[in-house]
Amino acid sequence: MTETVPTEPPTPPTSTSPSASASTSQSTHADGRVELGPGAFPADSPFANEDLRPVPVAERRWTTYNFAALWISMAHCIPSWTLASGLVALGMDWKQAVLTIALANVIVLLPMLATGHAGPKYGIPFPVLARASFGLRGANVPALIRAAVACGWFGIQTWIGGSGIFALGSKLTGGEWEEAGRIGGHPWPLWLCFLLFWALQIAIIYRGMDFLRRFENWAAPVVIVGAFALLIWIAVKADGFGALLDQPSKLGWGADFWPVFFPSLMGMIGFWATLSLNIPDFTRFGASQKAQTWGQSLGLPTTMTLFAVLAVLVTSGSEAVYGEPIWDPVALAARTDNAFGLLFALFIVLIATISVNIAANVVSPAYDLSNLAPKFINFRTGALITGVIGILIFPWKLISTPEFYIFTWLGVVGGLLGTVAGILIADYWIVRRTVLHLADLYTPGGRYWYTNGWNWRAVLAFVIGGVLAVGGSYSTVDAEGEKLGPFPVDGIIPFLKPLADYGWAVGVASSLVLYVALMAPLQRAERAERAERAERAERAERTAGTV
C-alpha cells in the first residue's frame, strides 16, 4: 500500500469558540487546543478504546499547581534522596553530586516539555502520539519498551517502600520482625509489607486519573514537610552538621572527575528519561500549554536539586550524631526511639513512595498495555499487569550496588529511551510542525498507517540509534579486579565503548537526525503529490470555465 505522511490541514479560523475543519473532523480553539468533532472518534476501530480517546477540552483541567505538585510528589521519594549518596560513593564531594543532579534535571526538562506539548494541544496519551511516527501497530515498540522500564521502576519503588515500612515497623515492635522466619533470605514480614504496599498502590490507581490528581495535590506539601522535619530533627540532634560538608572530592575537578561525571550525568538523566516520553499521559489533562510548561519547569529541576541538598545536609548531620553517614532516610528515622516520630516517618514514607510510584510507573504502562490490545486491555487491567510484572522482575536485585544502579540500570534505560524521545521530537516538531490529525491516529488505512501499520523508518532509526546509545555498554572493575556489572569490560561492541558514557545524548541526537533524513524522501513525494493534485484541480477549473 502507498505510504503517506499527514498533510497540513486547512487552517480553521481563530475565534473565541471552536471552529471546525470539515476535512479533519476536528476543531481548534482560540488557545490552540484541538479536539475531535461530535461523532468523529472511531470508537469501533481495533485501535481505539475510551482510555486512549482524546480528552475533550472541557475535561482538560490540570493547572500549573497540579503539574508542579505532581513533580514535587514524584521527586520527593527515597530513590531520589539517595541519588547523591551513589555519586558520593563514586568519589564526588557533595557539591559535585548536587551539581550533577541539578544539571541532569535541567537537561531532561527540555525533551519533557517538547513531548509534553502534544498533551494539552490534542489530549492524547504517549502511545497514541507515538503512532504518528511509528505507525498504528509500530507504536507498540516504544510503548512496550516504556512499559517494561516502568514495570521495573514500579517493582524497585515498591520494594523500597515495603522495606521502609518493614524497617519502621520492626523498630515499633522492638525488633521482633527481624527475628521472624526467613523466605528467600529475607524475614517473612518484609515480604508481607512488600505485598501489602503493592496492593495499596493498585487499589489507588483503580480510582482513576482524577483521583490521582487530587492525591498528588495534597501529597506534595505533606512530603515537603516530612523532609524538612527530618532536617530539623537531625540538625537539633547534631547541634549543627557534620564533617561530610567539608569532605573533599576524591576525584577533584581534573582528569579523574570527567570519566565519572559524564556517565553519572547520563544516569541522572536516565532517572526521569522515562517521564520525558510518557509525559503526554499527564499533560493531556492540561488546561493550557502555559500550565504544563510552568508547572513542569517549577516542579522538576528545582525540587530535585532541593531534595539533593536536603539529603546531603541530613546525611552530614547523621555522621555527626552516629559516627557514620546514613543516606537512607528510613534507616535514619529508625534510629529514633520516639513512637510518634516513627509513626510520622512511616506515614511520610508511605505517601512519598505511593505518590511517585503510581504517577511515574503505573500510569504509563497502563496506557501502553492498553495500546497493545485496546479491545481487551483497559487502563485498570494494564495497571494490574504492571503490578504483576513489577514483582516478577526481582527488584531487590536491580538496586544491589551503586555501580549497577547508576551505570547499568539507569544508563542503559536512559540510552534506549533517549532514542525513542529523539524520534518523537523529530516527528512532532520537525516533520509535522505540531500538526496532527486525531481521527487518523485511530484509523487503519489513514495517514499514520504507513505499511500495514508500521513506519519502517522510525523502527530503523530506533534500532540504529539504540545500538549507538547502548551498544558500547561496559562494566567497570573494582580494586581486586572483579567485574561490577553484567557487560564485558571492553563493552558489548568494543568500538562503541567511547559512546556508552553519553548514552542518552547519543540516543536522542542520532535517532532524531536519522529519522528526519529517512522521512525526507517521503515528505518530498507527498509535497509533489499535493502540488500535482492542486494543478489538476486548477486545470479542471479552467476547463470548466471555458465550457
CSV table of C-alpha atoms in Angstrom, one decimal, residues 21-488:
chain,number,residue,atom,x,y,z
A,21,SER,CA,-12.5,21.9,9.8
A,22,ALA,CA,-14.7,19.6,7.7
A,23,SER,CA,-11.7,17.8,6.2
A,24,THR,CA,-10.3,16.8,9.5
A,25,SER,CA,-13.4,16.4,11.7
A,26,GLN,CA,-11.6,18.2,14.4
A,27,SER,CA,-11.9,21.7,15.9
A,28,THR,CA,-9.3,24.2,17.0
A,29,HIS,CA,-10.0,26.5,19.9
A,30,ALA,CA,-8.6,30.0,20.1
A,31,ASP,CA,-5.9,28.9,22.6
A,32,GLY,CA,-4.7,26.3,20.1
A,33,ARG,CA,-6.2,23.2,21.7
A,34,VAL,CA,-7.7,20.7,19.4
A,35,GLU,CA,-10.5,18.2,19.9
A,36,LEU,CA,-12.5,15.8,17.7
A,37,GLY,CA,-15.9,16.9,16.4
A,38,PRO,CA,-19.1,15.1,17.6
A,39,GLY,CA,-19.1,11.6,16.3
A,40,ALA,CA,-15.6,11.8,14.8
A,41,PHE,CA,-13.9,9.4,17.2
A,42,PRO,CA,-13.8,5.9,15.5
A,43,ALA,CA,-14.9,4.0,18.6
A,44,ASP,CA,-15.3,0.8,16.7
A,45,SER,CA,-11.7,0.8,15.5
A,46,PRO,CA,-9.5,-2.0,16.8
A,47,PHE,CA,-7.0,0.7,17.8
A,48,ALA,CA,-9.4,2.7,20.0
A,49,ASN,CA,-11.0,2.5,23.4
A,50,GLU,CA,-12.2,5.0,25.9
A,51,ASP,CA,-8.9,5.2,27.8
A,52,LEU,CA,-7.0,6.1,24.7
A,53,ARG,CA,-9.6,8.5,23.4
A,54,PRO,CA,-8.5,12.2,23.1
A,55,VAL,CA,-9.6,14.1,26.3
A,56,PRO,CA,-12.3,16.6,25.5
A,57,VAL,CA,-11.2,20.2,26.0
A,58,ALA,CA,-13.8,20.7,28.8
A,59,GLU,CA,-12.1,17.9,30.8
A,60,ARG,CA,-8.6,19.2,30.4
A,61,ARG,CA,-8.4,20.9,33.8
A,62,TRP,CA,-4.9,20.4,35.3
A,63,THR,CA,-3.4,23.7,36.3
A,64,THR,CA,0.1,24.9,36.9
A,65,TYR,CA,-0.2,23.9,40.5
A,66,ASN,CA,-1.4,20.4,39.6
A,67,PHE,CA,1.7,19.8,37.4
A,68,ALA,CA,4.1,21.4,39.9
A,69,ALA,CA,2.5,19.3,42.7
A,70,LEU,CA,2.9,16.2,40.5
A,71,TRP,CA,6.6,16.7,40.2
A,72,ILE,CA,7.1,17.7,43.8
A,73,SER,CA,5.4,14.5,44.8
A,74,MET,CA,7.4,12.4,42.3
A,75,ALA,CA,10.8,14.0,43.1
A,76,HIS,CA,10.4,13.6,46.9
A,77,CYS,CA,11.0,9.8,47.0
A,78,ILE,CA,13.6,7.6,48.6
A,79,PRO,CA,15.5,6.8,45.4
A,80,SER,CA,15.9,10.5,44.5
A,81,TRP,CA,17.0,11.2,48.1
A,82,THR,CA,19.7,8.5,47.7
A,83,LEU,CA,20.9,9.6,44.3
A,84,ALA,CA,23.5,11.9,45.9
A,85,SER,CA,24.8,9.1,48.0
A,86,GLY,CA,25.5,7.0,44.9
A,87,LEU,CA,27.5,9.8,43.5
A,88,VAL,CA,29.4,10.5,46.7
A,89,ALA,CA,30.2,6.7,46.9
A,90,LEU,CA,31.7,7.1,43.4
A,91,GLY,CA,34.1,9.7,44.8
A,92,MET,CA,32.4,13.1,44.3
A,93,ASP,CA,32.0,15.6,47.1
A,94,TRP,CA,28.5,16.9,47.9
A,95,LYS,CA,28.8,20.0,45.7
A,96,GLN,CA,29.8,17.9,42.6
A,97,ALA,CA,26.9,15.5,43.3
A,98,VAL,CA,24.3,18.3,43.7
A,99,LEU,CA,25.7,20.0,40.5
A,100,THR,CA,25.4,16.8,38.5
A,101,ILE,CA,21.8,16.2,39.7
A,102,ALA,CA,20.8,19.8,39.0
A,103,LEU,CA,22.3,19.9,35.5
A,104,ALA,CA,20.7,16.5,34.6
A,105,ASN,CA,17.3,17.7,35.5
A,106,VAL,CA,17.6,20.9,33.6
A,107,ILE,CA,18.6,18.9,30.6
A,108,VAL,CA,15.9,16.3,30.8
A,109,LEU,CA,13.3,19.0,31.3
A,110,LEU,CA,13.8,20.1,27.6
A,111,PRO,CA,12.5,16.9,26.0
A,112,MET,CA,9.9,16.7,28.7
A,113,LEU,CA,8.4,20.0,27.6
A,114,ALA,CA,8.9,19.1,23.9
A,115,THR,CA,6.9,15.8,24.1
A,116,GLY,CA,4.5,17.2,26.7
A,117,HIS,CA,3.3,19.9,24.2
A,118,ALA,CA,1.1,17.4,22.3
A,119,GLY,CA,-0.8,16.6,25.5
A,120,PRO,CA,-2.7,19.9,26.1
A,121,LYS,CA,-3.0,20.5,22.4
A,122,TYR,CA,-4.5,17.2,21.4
A,123,GLY,CA,-5.5,15.4,24.6
A,124,ILE,CA,-3.7,12.2,23.6
A,125,PRO,CA,-1.5,9.8,25.7
A,126,PHE,CA,2.0,8.8,24.8
A,127,PRO,CA,1.3,5.6,22.9
A,128,VAL,CA,-1.2,7.4,20.6
A,129,LEU,CA,1.3,10.2,20.0
A,130,ALA,CA,3.9,7.5,19.1
A,131,ARG,CA,1.5,6.3,16.3
A,132,ALA,CA,2.2,9.4,14.3
A,133,SER,CA,5.9,8.4,13.9
A,134,PHE,CA,5.9,4.6,14.3
A,135,GLY,CA,2.5,3.8,12.8
A,136,LEU,CA,-0.6,2.4,14.5
A,137,ARG,CA,1.0,-1.0,15.0
A,138,GLY,CA,4.6,0.1,15.2
A,139,ALA,CA,3.8,2.4,18.2
A,140,ASN,CA,3.7,-0.8,20.3
A,141,VAL,CA,7.5,-1.0,20.1
A,142,PRO,CA,8.3,2.2,22.1
A,143,ALA,CA,5.1,1.7,24.2
A,144,LEU,CA,6.2,-1.8,25.3
A,145,ILE,CA,9.8,-0.6,25.9
A,146,ARG,CA,8.5,2.2,28.1
A,147,ALA,CA,6.1,-0.2,29.8
A,148,ALA,CA,8.9,-2.7,30.6
A,149,VAL,CA,11.0,0.1,32.1
A,150,ALA,CA,8.1,1.4,34.2
A,151,CYS,CA,7.3,-2.1,35.4
A,152,GLY,CA,10.9,-2.4,36.6
A,153,TRP,CA,10.7,1.0,38.3
A,154,PHE,CA,7.4,0.1,39.9
A,155,GLY,CA,9.0,-3.0,41.4
A,156,ILE,CA,12.0,-1.1,42.7
A,157,GLN,CA,9.9,1.6,44.3
A,158,THR,CA,7.5,-0.9,45.8
A,159,TRP,CA,10.4,-2.9,47.3
A,160,ILE,CA,11.9,0.3,48.7
A,161,GLY,CA,8.6,1.4,50.1
A,162,GLY,CA,7.9,-2.1,51.6
A,163,SER,CA,11.4,-2.2,53.1
A,164,GLY,CA,10.8,1.2,54.7
A,165,ILE,CA,7.5,0.0,56.2
A,166,PHE,CA,9.3,-3.1,57.5
A,167,ALA,CA,12.2,-1.2,59.0
A,168,LEU,CA,10.0,1.3,60.9
A,169,GLY,CA,7.5,-1.4,61.9
A,170,SER,CA,10.3,-3.6,63.2
A,171,LYS,CA,11.5,-0.7,65.3
A,172,LEU,CA,8.0,-0.3,66.7
A,173,THR,CA,7.8,-4.0,67.6
A,174,GLY,CA,11.1,-4.0,69.4
A,175,GLY,CA,12.9,-5.8,66.6
A,176,GLU,CA,10.7,-8.8,66.6
A,177,TRP,CA,10.2,-8.7,62.8
A,178,GLU,CA,13.9,-9.0,62.3
A,179,GLU,CA,13.9,-12.3,64.1
A,180,ALA,CA,11.0,-13.8,62.1
A,181,GLY,CA,11.4,-16.8,59.9
A,182,ARG,CA,13.1,-16.2,56.5
A,183,ILE,CA,11.9,-16.7,53.0
A,184,GLY,CA,14.3,-16.2,50.2
A,185,GLY,CA,16.9,-14.7,52.6
A,186,HIS,CA,14.5,-12.1,53.9
A,187,PRO,CA,12.2,-12.1,57.0
A,188,TRP,CA,8.6,-13.0,56.1
A,189,PRO,CA,7.2,-9.7,57.5
A,190,LEU,CA,9.3,-7.9,54.9
A,191,TRP,CA,7.6,-9.9,52.1
A,192,LEU,CA,4.2,-9.1,53.7
A,193,CYS,CA,5.0,-5.4,53.8
A,194,PHE,CA,6.1,-5.5,50.2
A,195,LEU,CA,2.8,-7.3,49.1
A,196,LEU,CA,0.5,-5.1,51.2
A,197,PHE,CA,2.2,-1.9,49.8
A,198,TRP,CA,1.8,-3.3,46.3
A,199,ALA,CA,-1.9,-3.9,46.8
A,200,LEU,CA,-2.5,-0.4,48.3
A,201,GLN,CA,-1.0,1.2,45.2
A,202,ILE,CA,-3.0,-0.9,42.8
A,203,ALA,CA,-6.2,0.0,44.7
A,204,ILE,CA,-5.4,3.7,44.5
A,205,ILE,CA,-4.8,3.7,40.7
A,206,TYR,CA,-8.0,1.9,40.2
A,207,ARG,CA,-9.8,5.1,41.2
A,208,GLY,CA,-8.6,6.8,38.0
A,209,MET,CA,-6.7,9.8,36.9
A,210,ASP,CA,-8.8,12.5,38.6
A,211,PHE,CA,-8.4,10.8,41.9
A,212,LEU,CA,-4.6,10.7,41.3
A,213,ARG,CA,-4.6,14.4,40.6
A,214,ARG,CA,-6.3,15.1,43.9
A,215,PHE,CA,-4.0,12.7,45.7
A,216,GLU,CA,-0.8,14.4,44.3
A,217,ASN,CA,-2.2,17.9,45.2
A,218,TRP,CA,-2.1,17.2,49.0
A,219,ALA,CA,0.8,14.6,48.9
A,220,ALA,CA,3.2,17.3,47.6
A,221,PRO,CA,3.2,19.6,50.7
A,222,VAL,CA,3.0,16.7,53.1
A,223,VAL,CA,6.2,15.2,51.7
A,224,ILE,CA,8.0,18.6,51.8
A,225,VAL,CA,7.0,19.0,55.5
A,226,GLY,CA,8.3,15.5,56.2
A,227,ALA,CA,11.7,16.2,54.5
A,228,PHE,CA,12.2,19.5,56.4
A,229,ALA,CA,11.1,17.8,59.7
A,230,LEU,CA,13.9,15.2,59.2
A,231,LEU,CA,16.4,18.1,58.6
A,232,ILE,CA,15.3,20.0,61.7
A,233,TRP,CA,15.4,16.8,63.8
A,234,ILE,CA,18.9,15.9,62.8
A,235,ALA,CA,20.2,19.5,63.0
A,236,VAL,CA,19.0,19.8,66.6
A,237,LYS,CA,20.3,16.3,67.5
A,238,ALA,CA,23.7,17.1,65.9
A,239,ASP,CA,23.9,20.7,67.1
A,240,GLY,CA,24.8,21.6,63.6
A,241,PHE,CA,26.1,19.5,60.7
A,242,GLY,CA,28.9,17.1,60.4
A,243,ALA,CA,32.1,16.7,58.5
A,244,LEU,CA,30.5,15.5,55.3
A,245,LEU,CA,30.1,19.1,54.1
A,246,ASP,CA,33.9,19.5,54.5
A,247,GLN,CA,34.8,16.2,52.9
A,248,PRO,CA,36.9,16.9,49.8
A,249,SER,CA,36.3,15.2,46.5
A,250,LYS,CA,38.3,12.1,45.8
A,251,LEU,CA,38.2,12.9,42.1
A,252,GLY,CA,39.0,16.6,42.1
A,253,TRP,CA,38.0,18.6,39.0
A,254,GLY,CA,40.6,17.2,36.7
A,255,ALA,CA,41.2,14.1,34.7
A,256,ASP,CA,39.7,11.7,37.3
A,257,PHE,CA,36.4,13.6,37.5
A,258,TRP,CA,35.2,13.7,34.0
A,259,PRO,CA,35.2,9.9,33.3
A,260,VAL,CA,32.9,9.6,36.3
A,261,PHE,CA,30.9,12.8,35.7
A,262,PHE,CA,29.6,12.0,32.2
A,263,PRO,CA,28.2,8.5,32.8
A,264,SER,CA,26.8,9.8,36.1
A,265,LEU,CA,25.1,12.7,34.3
A,266,MET,CA,23.6,10.3,31.8
A,267,GLY,CA,22.5,8.1,34.7
A,268,MET,CA,20.8,11.0,36.5
A,269,ILE,CA,19.1,11.9,33.2
A,270,GLY,CA,18.0,8.3,32.9
A,271,PHE,CA,16.3,8.7,36.3
A,272,TRP,CA,13.5,10.8,34.6
A,273,ALA,CA,14.1,9.8,31.0
A,274,THR,CA,11.1,7.6,31.3
A,275,LEU,CA,8.8,10.5,32.0
A,276,SER,CA,10.2,12.5,29.2
A,277,LEU,CA,8.5,10.0,26.9
A,278,ASN,CA,5.1,9.5,28.5
A,279,ILE,CA,4.6,12.9,30.0
A,280,PRO,CA,1.7,13.4,27.5
A,281,ASP,CA,-0.2,10.8,29.7
A,282,PHE,CA,-0.5,13.7,32.2
A,283,THR,CA,-0.3,16.8,30.1
A,284,ARG,CA,-3.3,15.6,28.0
A,285,PHE,CA,-5.3,16.8,31.0
A,286,GLY,CA,-3.7,20.2,31.0
A,287,ALA,CA,-5.8,23.3,30.9
A,288,SER,CA,-3.2,25.1,28.7
A,289,GLN,CA,0.3,24.9,27.4
A,290,LYS,CA,1.3,27.5,29.9
A,291,ALA,CA,0.1,25.3,32.8
A,292,GLN,CA,2.2,22.3,31.7
A,293,THR,CA,5.2,24.4,30.8
A,294,TRP,CA,5.4,26.4,34.0
A,295,GLY,CA,4.2,23.6,36.2
A,296,GLN,CA,7.0,21.2,35.0
A,297,SER,CA,9.6,23.9,35.0
A,298,LEU,CA,8.8,25.0,38.5
A,299,GLY,CA,8.4,21.4,39.8
A,300,LEU,CA,11.1,19.2,38.4
A,301,PRO,CA,14.6,20.8,38.4
A,302,THR,CA,14.1,22.9,41.5
A,303,THR,CA,12.6,20.1,43.6
A,304,MET,CA,15.3,17.5,42.6
A,305,THR,CA,18.1,20.0,43.4
A,306,LEU,CA,16.5,20.9,46.7
A,307,PHE,CA,16.0,17.3,47.6
A,308,ALA,CA,19.6,16.5,46.8
A,309,VAL,CA,20.8,19.4,49.1
A,310,LEU,CA,18.5,18.2,51.9
A,311,ALA,CA,19.8,14.7,51.5
A,312,VAL,CA,23.4,15.9,51.9
A,313,LEU,CA,22.6,18.1,54.9
A,314,VAL,CA,20.7,15.4,56.7
A,315,THR,CA,23.3,12.7,56.0
A,316,SER,CA,26.1,15.0,57.1
A,317,GLY,CA,24.2,15.6,60.4
A,318,SER,CA,23.8,11.8,60.8
A,319,GLU,CA,27.5,11.4,60.5
A,320,ALA,CA,28.0,13.9,63.4
A,321,VAL,CA,25.4,12.1,65.6
A,322,TYR,CA,26.1,8.4,64.8
A,323,GLY,CA,29.7,8.4,63.6
A,324,GLU,CA,28.8,7.3,60.1
A,325,PRO,CA,26.8,8.8,57.2
A,326,ILE,CA,23.3,7.3,56.9
A,327,TRP,CA,22.0,8.1,53.4
A,328,ASP,CA,18.8,6.0,53.7
A,329,PRO,CA,16.2,8.3,55.3
A,330,VAL,CA,14.2,5.3,56.5
A,331,ALA,CA,17.3,3.8,58.3
A,332,LEU,CA,18.0,7.2,59.8
A,333,ALA,CA,14.4,7.7,61.0
A,334,ALA,CA,14.5,4.2,62.5
A,335,ARG,CA,17.3,5.4,64.9
A,336,THR,CA,14.8,7.4,66.9
A,337,ASP,CA,13.2,5.8,70.0
A,338,ASN,CA,10.2,8.1,69.8
A,339,ALA,CA,7.0,6.2,68.8
A,340,PHE,CA,5.3,9.3,67.4
A,341,GLY,CA,8.4,10.1,65.3
A,342,LEU,CA,8.4,6.5,63.9
A,343,LEU,CA,4.8,6.7,63.0
A,344,PHE,CA,5.2,10.1,61.4
A,345,ALA,CA,8.2,8.7,59.4
A,346,LEU,CA,6.1,5.7,58.4
A,347,PHE,CA,3.3,7.9,57.1
A,348,ILE,CA,5.7,10.1,55.1
A,349,VAL,CA,7.4,7.0,53.6
A,350,LEU,CA,4.0,5.7,52.5
A,351,ILE,CA,2.9,9.0,51.0
A,352,ALA,CA,6.2,9.8,49.3
A,353,THR,CA,6.6,6.3,47.7
A,354,ILE,CA,3.0,5.9,46.6
A,355,SER,CA,2.8,9.4,45.0
A,356,VAL,CA,5.9,8.8,42.8
A,357,ASN,CA,5.3,5.1,42.1
A,358,ILE,CA,1.7,5.4,40.9
A,359,ALA,CA,2.3,8.6,38.8
A,360,ALA,CA,5.6,7.6,37.3
A,361,ASN,CA,5.4,3.9,37.0
A,362,VAL,CA,1.8,2.7,36.8
A,363,VAL,CA,0.0,5.3,34.6
A,364,SER,CA,2.3,4.9,31.6
A,365,PRO,CA,2.4,1.1,31.3
A,366,ALA,CA,-1.4,1.0,31.9
A,367,TYR,CA,-1.8,3.1,28.8
A,368,ASP,CA,1.0,1.3,27.0
A,369,LEU,CA,-0.5,-2.1,27.6
A,370,SER,CA,-4.0,-0.8,26.7
A,371,ASN,CA,-2.5,0.4,23.4
A,372,LEU,CA,-1.3,-3.2,22.7
A,373,ALA,CA,-4.8,-4.6,22.6
A,374,PRO,CA,-7.3,-1.8,23.1
A,375,LYS,CA,-10.4,-4.0,22.9
A,376,PHE,CA,-9.1,-6.4,25.6
A,377,ILE,CA,-6.9,-4.3,27.9
A,378,ASN,CA,-8.3,-1.2,29.5
A,379,PHE,CA,-6.4,1.2,31.9
A,380,ARG,CA,-7.2,-0.7,35.0
A,381,THR,CA,-6.3,-4.1,33.5
A,382,GLY,CA,-3.0,-2.6,32.3
A,383,ALA,CA,-2.3,-1.3,35.8
A,384,LEU,CA,-2.8,-4.8,37.3
A,385,ILE,CA,-0.5,-6.4,34.7
A,386,THR,CA,2.1,-3.7,35.6
A,387,GLY,CA,1.9,-4.7,39.2
A,388,VAL,CA,2.4,-8.4,38.5
A,389,ILE,CA,5.4,-7.8,36.3
A,390,GLY,CA,6.8,-5.5,38.9
A,391,ILE,CA,7.1,-8.4,41.3
A,392,LEU,CA,8.4,-10.9,38.7
A,393,ILE,CA,11.5,-8.7,37.8
A,394,PHE,CA,13.1,-9.2,41.2
A,395,PRO,CA,13.5,-5.5,42.0
A,396,TRP,CA,15.7,-6.2,45.1
A,397,LYS,CA,18.5,-7.3,42.7
A,398,LEU,CA,18.3,-4.2,40.5
A,399,ILE,CA,19.4,-1.8,43.2
A,400,SER,CA,22.0,-4.0,44.8
A,401,THR,CA,25.1,-1.7,44.2
A,402,PRO,CA,25.6,1.9,43.1
A,403,GLU,CA,27.6,0.8,40.1
A,404,PHE,CA,24.8,-1.5,38.9
A,405,TYR,CA,22.1,1.0,39.7
A,406,ILE,CA,23.6,4.1,38.1
A,407,PHE,CA,25.7,2.8,35.2
A,408,THR,CA,23.8,-0.4,34.2
A,409,TRP,CA,20.1,0.1,35.0
A,410,LEU,CA,19.8,3.9,34.7
A,411,GLY,CA,22.4,4.3,32.0
A,412,VAL,CA,21.1,1.6,29.6
A,413,VAL,CA,17.5,2.5,30.2
A,414,GLY,CA,18.3,6.2,29.6
A,415,GLY,CA,20.1,5.4,26.3
A,416,LEU,CA,17.1,3.4,24.9
A,417,LEU,CA,14.5,5.9,26.0
A,418,GLY,CA,16.6,8.8,24.6
A,419,THR,CA,16.4,7.1,21.2
A,420,VAL,CA,12.6,7.0,21.3
A,421,ALA,CA,12.5,10.6,22.6
A,422,GLY,CA,14.6,11.7,19.6
A,423,ILE,CA,12.2,10.1,17.1
A,424,LEU,CA,9.1,11.6,18.8
A,425,ILE,CA,10.6,15.1,19.0
A,426,ALA,CA,11.8,14.9,15.4
A,427,ASP,CA,8.4,13.7,14.1
A,428,TYR,CA,6.2,16.1,16.1
A,429,TRP,CA,8.3,19.3,15.8
A,430,ILE,CA,10.3,18.9,12.6
A,431,VAL,CA,8.3,16.6,10.3
A,432,ARG,CA,4.8,17.5,11.2
A,433,ARG,CA,5.3,21.0,12.7
A,434,THR,CA,3.0,20.0,15.6
A,435,VAL,CA,0.1,19.3,13.2
A,436,LEU,CA,-1.7,16.0,13.8
A,437,HIS,CA,-5.0,14.6,12.5
A,438,LEU,CA,-6.7,13.0,15.5
A,439,ALA,CA,-9.1,10.6,13.8
A,440,ASP,CA,-6.3,9.1,11.7
A,441,LEU,CA,-4.4,8.2,14.9
A,442,TYR,CA,-7.0,5.5,15.5
A,443,THR,CA,-8.0,4.6,11.9
A,444,PRO,CA,-6.4,1.7,9.9
A,445,GLY,CA,-5.6,2.9,6.4
A,446,GLY,CA,-5.3,6.6,7.4
A,447,ARG,CA,-2.4,9.0,7.3
A,448,TYR,CA,-0.4,7.1,10.0
A,449,TRP,CA,-1.0,3.6,8.6
A,450,TYR,CA,2.2,3.6,6.5
A,451,THR,CA,2.9,-0.1,5.5
A,452,ASN,CA,0.4,-2.3,7.3
A,453,GLY,CA,0.6,-0.1,10.4
A,454,TRP,CA,4.4,0.1,10.6
A,455,ASN,CA,6.7,3.0,9.7
A,456,TRP,CA,9.9,1.2,9.0
A,457,ARG,CA,11.8,4.4,9.0
A,458,ALA,CA,11.1,5.0,12.7
A,459,VAL,CA,11.9,1.4,13.6
A,460,LEU,CA,15.2,1.6,11.7
A,461,ALA,CA,16.1,4.9,13.4
A,462,PHE,CA,15.3,3.4,16.7
A,463,VAL,CA,17.4,0.3,16.1
A,464,ILE,CA,20.5,2.2,14.8
A,465,GLY,CA,20.1,4.9,17.5
A,466,GLY,CA,19.7,2.2,20.2
A,467,VAL,CA,22.8,0.4,19.1
A,468,LEU,CA,24.9,3.6,19.1
A,469,ALA,CA,23.5,4.6,22.5
A,470,VAL,CA,23.9,1.3,24.4
A,471,GLY,CA,25.9,-1.0,22.2
A,472,GLY,CA,29.1,0.1,23.9
A,473,SER,CA,27.8,-0.6,27.4
A,474,TYR,CA,30.5,-1.9,29.6
A,475,SER,CA,31.2,-3.0,33.2
A,476,THR,CA,33.9,-1.5,35.5
A,477,VAL,CA,36.1,-3.5,37.8
A,478,ASP,CA,36.8,-3.0,41.5
A,479,ALA,CA,40.2,-2.7,43.2
A,480,GLU,CA,40.5,-6.5,43.2
A,481,GLY,CA,39.8,-6.7,39.5
A,482,GLU,CA,36.3,-8.1,39.9
A,483,LYS,CA,33.8,-7.1,37.3
A,484,LEU,CA,30.9,-4.9,38.5
A,485,GLY,CA,28.0,-5.4,36.2
A,486,PRO,CA,26.7,-7.8,33.5
A,487,PHE,CA,28.5,-6.4,30.5
A,488,PRO,CA,32.0,-7.2,29.1
